[in-house]
Coordinates of C-alpha atoms and ligand atoms in Angstrom, one line a residue:
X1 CA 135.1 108.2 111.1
X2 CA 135.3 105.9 107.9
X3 CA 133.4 102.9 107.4
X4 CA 135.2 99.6 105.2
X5 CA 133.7 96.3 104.9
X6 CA 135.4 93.8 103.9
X7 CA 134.5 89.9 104.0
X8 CA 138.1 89.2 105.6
X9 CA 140.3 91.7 108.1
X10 CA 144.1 89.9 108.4
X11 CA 145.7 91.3 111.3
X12 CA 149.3 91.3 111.5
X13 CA 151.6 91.3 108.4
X14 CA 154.4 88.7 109.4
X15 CA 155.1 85.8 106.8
X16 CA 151.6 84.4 108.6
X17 CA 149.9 87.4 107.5
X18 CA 151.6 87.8 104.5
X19 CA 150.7 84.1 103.5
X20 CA 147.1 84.0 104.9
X21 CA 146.8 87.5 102.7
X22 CA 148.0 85.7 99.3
X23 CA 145.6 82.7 99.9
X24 CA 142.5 85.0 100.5
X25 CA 143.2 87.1 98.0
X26 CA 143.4 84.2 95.6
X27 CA 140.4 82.8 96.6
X28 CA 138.8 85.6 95.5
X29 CA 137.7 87.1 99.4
X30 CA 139.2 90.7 98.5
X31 CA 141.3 90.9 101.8
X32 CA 142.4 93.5 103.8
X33 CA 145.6 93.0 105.6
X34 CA 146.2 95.4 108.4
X35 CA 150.3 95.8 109.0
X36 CA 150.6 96.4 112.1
X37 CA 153.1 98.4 113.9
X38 CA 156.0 96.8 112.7
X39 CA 155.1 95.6 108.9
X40 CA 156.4 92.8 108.0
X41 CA 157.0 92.1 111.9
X42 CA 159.9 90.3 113.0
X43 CA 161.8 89.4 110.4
X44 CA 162.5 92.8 109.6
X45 CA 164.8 93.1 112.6
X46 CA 166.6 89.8 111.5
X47 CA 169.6 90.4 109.2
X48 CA 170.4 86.7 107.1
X49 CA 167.6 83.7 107.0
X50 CA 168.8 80.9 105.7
X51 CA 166.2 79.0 106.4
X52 CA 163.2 79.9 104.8
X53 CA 163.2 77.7 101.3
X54 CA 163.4 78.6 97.9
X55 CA 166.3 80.6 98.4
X56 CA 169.7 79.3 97.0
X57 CA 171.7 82.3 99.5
X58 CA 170.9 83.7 102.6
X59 CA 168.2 86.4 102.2
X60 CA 167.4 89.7 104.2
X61 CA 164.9 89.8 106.5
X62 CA 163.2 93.1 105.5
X63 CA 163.7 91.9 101.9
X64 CA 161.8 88.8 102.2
X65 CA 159.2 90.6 104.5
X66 CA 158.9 93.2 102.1
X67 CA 158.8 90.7 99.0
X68 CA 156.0 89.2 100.8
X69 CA 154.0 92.0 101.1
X70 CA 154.3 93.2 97.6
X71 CA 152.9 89.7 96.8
X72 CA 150.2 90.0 98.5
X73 CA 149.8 93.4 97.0
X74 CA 150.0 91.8 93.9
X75 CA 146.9 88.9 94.1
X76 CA 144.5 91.7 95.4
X77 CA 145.2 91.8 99.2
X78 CA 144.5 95.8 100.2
X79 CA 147.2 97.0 103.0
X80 CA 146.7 99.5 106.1
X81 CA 149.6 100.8 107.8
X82 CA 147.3 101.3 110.4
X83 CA 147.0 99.5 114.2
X84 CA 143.5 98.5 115.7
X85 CA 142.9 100.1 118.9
X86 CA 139.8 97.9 120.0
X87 CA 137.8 94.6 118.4
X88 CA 134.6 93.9 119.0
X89 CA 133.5 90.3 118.7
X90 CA 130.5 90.4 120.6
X91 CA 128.4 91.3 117.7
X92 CA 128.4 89.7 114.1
X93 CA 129.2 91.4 112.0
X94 CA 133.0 92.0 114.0
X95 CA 134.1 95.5 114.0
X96 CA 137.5 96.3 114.7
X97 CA 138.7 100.3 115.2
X98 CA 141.7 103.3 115.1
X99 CA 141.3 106.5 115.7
X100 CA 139.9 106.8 111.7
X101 CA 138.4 103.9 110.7
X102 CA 135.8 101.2 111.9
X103 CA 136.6 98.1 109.9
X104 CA 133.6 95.7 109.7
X105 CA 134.3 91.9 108.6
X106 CA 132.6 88.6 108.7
X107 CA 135.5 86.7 109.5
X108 CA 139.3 87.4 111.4
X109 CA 142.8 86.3 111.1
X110 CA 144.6 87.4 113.8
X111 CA 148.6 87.0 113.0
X112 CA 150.4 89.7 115.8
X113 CA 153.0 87.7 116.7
X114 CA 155.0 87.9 119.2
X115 CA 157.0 90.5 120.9
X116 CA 160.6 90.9 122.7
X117 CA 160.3 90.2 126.3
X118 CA 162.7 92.0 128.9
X119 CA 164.5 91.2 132.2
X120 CA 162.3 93.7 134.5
X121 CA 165.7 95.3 135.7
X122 CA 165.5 98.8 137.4
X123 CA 167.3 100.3 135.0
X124 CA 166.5 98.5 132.1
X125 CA 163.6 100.9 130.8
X126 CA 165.4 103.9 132.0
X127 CA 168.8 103.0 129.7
X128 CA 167.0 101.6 126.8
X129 CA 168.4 103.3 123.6
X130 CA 171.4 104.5 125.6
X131 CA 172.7 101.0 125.3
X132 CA 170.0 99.1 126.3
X133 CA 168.8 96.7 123.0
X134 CA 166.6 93.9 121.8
X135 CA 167.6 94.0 118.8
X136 CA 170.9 93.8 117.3
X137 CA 170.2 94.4 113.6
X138 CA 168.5 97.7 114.6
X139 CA 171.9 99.2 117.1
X140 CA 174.8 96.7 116.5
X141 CA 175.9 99.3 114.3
X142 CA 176.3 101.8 117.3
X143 CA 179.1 99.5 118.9
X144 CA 181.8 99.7 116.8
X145 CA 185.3 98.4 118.5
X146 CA 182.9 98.8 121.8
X147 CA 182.4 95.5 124.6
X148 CA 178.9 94.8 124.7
X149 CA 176.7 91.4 126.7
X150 CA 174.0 89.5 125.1
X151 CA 171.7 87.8 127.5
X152 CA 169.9 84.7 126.5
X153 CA 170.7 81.3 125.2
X154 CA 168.3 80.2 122.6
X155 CA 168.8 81.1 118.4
X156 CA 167.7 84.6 118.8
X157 CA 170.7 85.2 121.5
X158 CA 173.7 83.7 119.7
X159 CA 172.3 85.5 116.4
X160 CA 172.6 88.4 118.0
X161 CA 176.2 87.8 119.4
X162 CA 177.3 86.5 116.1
X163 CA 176.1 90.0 114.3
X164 CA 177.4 92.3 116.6
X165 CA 180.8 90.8 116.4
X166 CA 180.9 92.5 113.2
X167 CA 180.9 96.1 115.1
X168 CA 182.0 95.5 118.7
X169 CA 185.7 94.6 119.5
X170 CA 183.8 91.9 122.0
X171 CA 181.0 90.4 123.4
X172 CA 180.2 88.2 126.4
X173 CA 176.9 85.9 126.2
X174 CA 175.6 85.7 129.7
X175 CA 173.1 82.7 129.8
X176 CA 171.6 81.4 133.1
X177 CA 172.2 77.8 132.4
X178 CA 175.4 75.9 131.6
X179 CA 174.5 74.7 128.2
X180 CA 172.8 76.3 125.7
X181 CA 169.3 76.0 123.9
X182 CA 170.2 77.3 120.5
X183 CA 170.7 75.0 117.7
X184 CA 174.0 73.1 117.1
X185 CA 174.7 74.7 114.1
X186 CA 174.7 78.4 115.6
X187 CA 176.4 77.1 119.1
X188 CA 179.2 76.0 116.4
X189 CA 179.4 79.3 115.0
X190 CA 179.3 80.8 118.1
X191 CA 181.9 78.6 119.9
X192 CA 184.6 79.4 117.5
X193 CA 183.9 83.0 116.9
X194 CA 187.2 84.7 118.9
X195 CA 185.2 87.3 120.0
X196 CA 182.3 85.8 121.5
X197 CA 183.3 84.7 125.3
X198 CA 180.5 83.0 127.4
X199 CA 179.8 83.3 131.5
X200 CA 177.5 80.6 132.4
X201 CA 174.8 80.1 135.4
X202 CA 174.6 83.9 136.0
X203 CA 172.0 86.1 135.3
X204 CA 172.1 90.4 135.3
X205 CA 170.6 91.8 138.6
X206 CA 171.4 95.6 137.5
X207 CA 172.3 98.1 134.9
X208 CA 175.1 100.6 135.6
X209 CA 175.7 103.8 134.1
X210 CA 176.0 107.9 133.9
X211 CA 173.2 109.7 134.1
X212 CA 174.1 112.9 131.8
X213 CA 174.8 111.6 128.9
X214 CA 172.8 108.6 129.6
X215 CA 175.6 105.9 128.7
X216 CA 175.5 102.3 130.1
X217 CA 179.0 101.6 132.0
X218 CA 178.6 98.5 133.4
X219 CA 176.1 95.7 134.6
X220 CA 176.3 93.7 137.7
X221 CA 175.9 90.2 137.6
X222 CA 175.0 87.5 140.2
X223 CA 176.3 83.7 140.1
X224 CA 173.5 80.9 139.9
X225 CA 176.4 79.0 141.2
X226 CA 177.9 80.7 144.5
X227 CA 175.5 83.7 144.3
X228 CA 179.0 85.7 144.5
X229 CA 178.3 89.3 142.5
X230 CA 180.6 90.4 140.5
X231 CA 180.4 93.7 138.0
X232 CA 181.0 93.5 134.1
X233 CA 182.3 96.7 132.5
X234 CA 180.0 97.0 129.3
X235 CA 179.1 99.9 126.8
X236 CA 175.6 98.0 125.8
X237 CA 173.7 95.0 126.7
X238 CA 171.5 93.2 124.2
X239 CA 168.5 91.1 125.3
X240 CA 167.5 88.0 124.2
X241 CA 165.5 86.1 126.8
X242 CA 162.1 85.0 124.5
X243 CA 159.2 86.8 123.3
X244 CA 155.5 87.5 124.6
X245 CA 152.6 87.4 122.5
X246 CA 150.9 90.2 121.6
X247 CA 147.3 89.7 122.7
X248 CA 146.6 92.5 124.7
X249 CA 143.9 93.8 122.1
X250 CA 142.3 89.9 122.8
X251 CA 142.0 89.9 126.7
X252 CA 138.8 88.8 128.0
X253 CA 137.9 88.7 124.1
X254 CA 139.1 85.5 122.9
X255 CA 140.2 83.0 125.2
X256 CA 144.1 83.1 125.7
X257 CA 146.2 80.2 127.8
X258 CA 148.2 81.7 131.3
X259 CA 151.3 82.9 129.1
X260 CA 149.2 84.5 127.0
X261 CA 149.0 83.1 123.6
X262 CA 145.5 82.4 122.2
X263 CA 144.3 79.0 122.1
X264 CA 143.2 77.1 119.5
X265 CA 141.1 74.1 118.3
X266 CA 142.6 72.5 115.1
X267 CA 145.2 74.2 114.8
X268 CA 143.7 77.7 113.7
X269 CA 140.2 77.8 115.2
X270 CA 140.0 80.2 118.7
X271 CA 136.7 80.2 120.5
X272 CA 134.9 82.7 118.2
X273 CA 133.3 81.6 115.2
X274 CA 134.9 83.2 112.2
X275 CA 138.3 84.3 114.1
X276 CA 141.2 82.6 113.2
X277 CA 144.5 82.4 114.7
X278 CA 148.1 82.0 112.7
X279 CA 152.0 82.1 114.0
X280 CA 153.7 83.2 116.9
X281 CA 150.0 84.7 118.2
X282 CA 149.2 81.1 119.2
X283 CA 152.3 79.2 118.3
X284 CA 154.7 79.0 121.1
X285 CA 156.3 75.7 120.0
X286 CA 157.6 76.0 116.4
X287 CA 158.0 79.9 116.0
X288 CA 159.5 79.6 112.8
X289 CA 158.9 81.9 109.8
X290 CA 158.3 78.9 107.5
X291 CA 155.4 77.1 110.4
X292 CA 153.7 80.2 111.0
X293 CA 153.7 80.8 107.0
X294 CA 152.3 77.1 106.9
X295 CA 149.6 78.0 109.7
X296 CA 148.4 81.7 107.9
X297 CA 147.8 79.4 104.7
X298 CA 145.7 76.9 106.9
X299 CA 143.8 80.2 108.3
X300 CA 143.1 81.3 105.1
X301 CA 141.1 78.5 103.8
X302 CA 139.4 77.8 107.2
X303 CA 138.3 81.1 106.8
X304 CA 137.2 81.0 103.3
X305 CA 135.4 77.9 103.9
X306 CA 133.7 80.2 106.9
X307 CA 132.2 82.7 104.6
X308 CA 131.2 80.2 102.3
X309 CA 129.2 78.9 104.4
X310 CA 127.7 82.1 105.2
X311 CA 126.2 82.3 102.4
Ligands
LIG401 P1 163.9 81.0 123.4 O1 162.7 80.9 124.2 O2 164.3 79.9 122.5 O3 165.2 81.3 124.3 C1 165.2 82.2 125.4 C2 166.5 82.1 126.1 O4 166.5 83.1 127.1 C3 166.7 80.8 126.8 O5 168.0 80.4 126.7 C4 166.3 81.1 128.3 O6 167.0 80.3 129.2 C5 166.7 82.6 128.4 N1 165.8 83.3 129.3 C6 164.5 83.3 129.4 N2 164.1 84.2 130.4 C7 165.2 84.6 131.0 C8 165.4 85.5 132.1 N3 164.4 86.1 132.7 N4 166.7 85.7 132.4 C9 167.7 85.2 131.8 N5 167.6 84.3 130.7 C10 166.3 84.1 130.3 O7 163.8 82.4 122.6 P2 164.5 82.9 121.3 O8 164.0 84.3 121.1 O9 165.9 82.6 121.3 O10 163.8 82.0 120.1 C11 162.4 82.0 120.0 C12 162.1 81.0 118.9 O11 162.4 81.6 117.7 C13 162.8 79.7 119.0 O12 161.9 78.6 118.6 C14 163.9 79.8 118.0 O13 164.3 78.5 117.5 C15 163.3 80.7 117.0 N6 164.3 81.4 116.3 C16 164.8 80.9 115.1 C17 165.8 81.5 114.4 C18 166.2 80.9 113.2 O14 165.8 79.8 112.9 N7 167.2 81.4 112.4 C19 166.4 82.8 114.8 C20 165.8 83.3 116.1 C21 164.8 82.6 116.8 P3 166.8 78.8 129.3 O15 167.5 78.2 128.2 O16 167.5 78.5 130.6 O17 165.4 78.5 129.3

């Protein structure tokens, strides 16, 4: 088993990683930033953000992920493309642990993020990557000219519709409500996009489809209206109902609120000494690339002034 100590673990390498790994490295604290299982973490299953300043045209999501990275390559920030299997804060200094390494800090900045949730259908596990997606970036690409339903209706559900209108021949968004949450400008596009069609106040009870080759056929829906059922023939179904922090690694370690996310004190403090918190980890409100960039940089010098005052 190897042994590293370093002054400051990051956990998490989303633009709040990324940013609380530039301004540690900066400050001189020799980071290590720990990616994660999805480096660079959500963004790089976006396609366009247009939203993230200081760029005149839409960038890529795994470009600017990656960019951000490298730049905190650059200022001195060590990466692992490596999880961490179990944390112990019970003893100063932390240790956190894989399967190779025990990694021994005086002070934490834990950026996971935040992770797709799912409807909890019968079938949903069973069909999942036989038409069953969270992600339209990653499969979109596997519907060409096909019919395929997005469920949700916040930005990451009429994104989602949008792209795949550039592969499937059409797509319905199935939303439980009558309105939706997304912002104007993306209800706009989505509104006057031919192929998008909308069914309101229903939700998907079940997932239809052969078993040899596993191929999703249809999916029946239920109306929030008249509870009449109805079936939807569909070759896919994209999900895009919200996300669930990932804090599994924290439970009964740090103190978390009843949907999960970790709390925090001033905006980046959580109940440990030394163990900050930054983005979608704690942030259920903004979720934004650009906040949770803002609250990695406010980590970062908490926990610089931390180990300062260590010494
Ligand atoms: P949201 O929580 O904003 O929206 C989730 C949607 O799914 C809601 O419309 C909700 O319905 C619906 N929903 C939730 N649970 C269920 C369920 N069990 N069955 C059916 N429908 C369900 O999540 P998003 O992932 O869309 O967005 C998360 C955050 O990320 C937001 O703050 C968003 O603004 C941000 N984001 C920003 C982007 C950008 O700026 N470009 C892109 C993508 C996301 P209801 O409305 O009834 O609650």
């Amino acid at each position: 088993m190897k042994k590293i100590n370093s002054k400051l673990i990051i956990l998490g390498s989303g633009p709040a990683g990324c940013t609380a790994a530039i301004y540690a490295a900066r400050s001189g604290l020799n980071p290590i930033m720990i990616n994660g299982s999805q480096p660079g973490g959500q963004l790089t299953i976006t396609t366009d953000v247009e939203n993230y300043p200081g760029f005149e045209d839409p960038v890529l999501g795994p470009d600017l992920m990656q960019n951000m990275i490298k730049q905190a390559e650059n200022v001195g920030c060590q990466t692992y493309n490596e999880q961490i299997s179990e944390i112990n804060l019970e003893q100063y200094p932390y240790t956190l642990k894989n399967n190779n390494t025990t990694f021994i800090t005086e002070s934490i900045i834990i950026a996971t993020g935040a992770s797709a949730k799912w409807l909890g259908l019968k079938n949903e596990e069973k069909f999942r990557g036989h038409g069953v997606s969270a992600c339209a970036t990653c499969d979109a690409f596997f519907f060409k000219n096909k019919k395929v339903a997005v469920i949700g209706g916040g930005n990451t559900a009429v994104e989602e519709a949008l792209f795949l209108t550039k592969f499937a021949k059409e797509v319905i968004l199935i939303h439980r409500r009558d309105q939706l949450r997304a912002e104007k400008i993306l209800q706009k596009r989505a509104f006057s996009n031919k192929k998008i069609s909308f069914l309101w106040n229903s939700v998907v009870v079940d997932i239809n489809g052969n078993e040899n080759p596993k191929l999703v056929k249809s999916i029946s829906i239920k109306s929030l209206k008249d509870n009449s059922s109805s079936l939807l023939d569909v070759d896919g179904i994209f999900v895009a109902i919200g996300h669930k922090p990932n804090t599994d690694l924290f439970i009964n370690k740090l103190e978390l609120d009843n949907e999960g996310y970790l709390k925090v004190n001033n905006q980046v403090f959580t109940n440990k000494k030394g163990v900050f918190a930054a983005g979608d980890v704690h942030d259920k409100n903004f979720r934004q690339a650009v906040t949770a960039a803002g609250f990695g940089c406010m980590a970062a010098l908490e926990a610089e002034k931390f180990i300062e005052s260590k010494k």
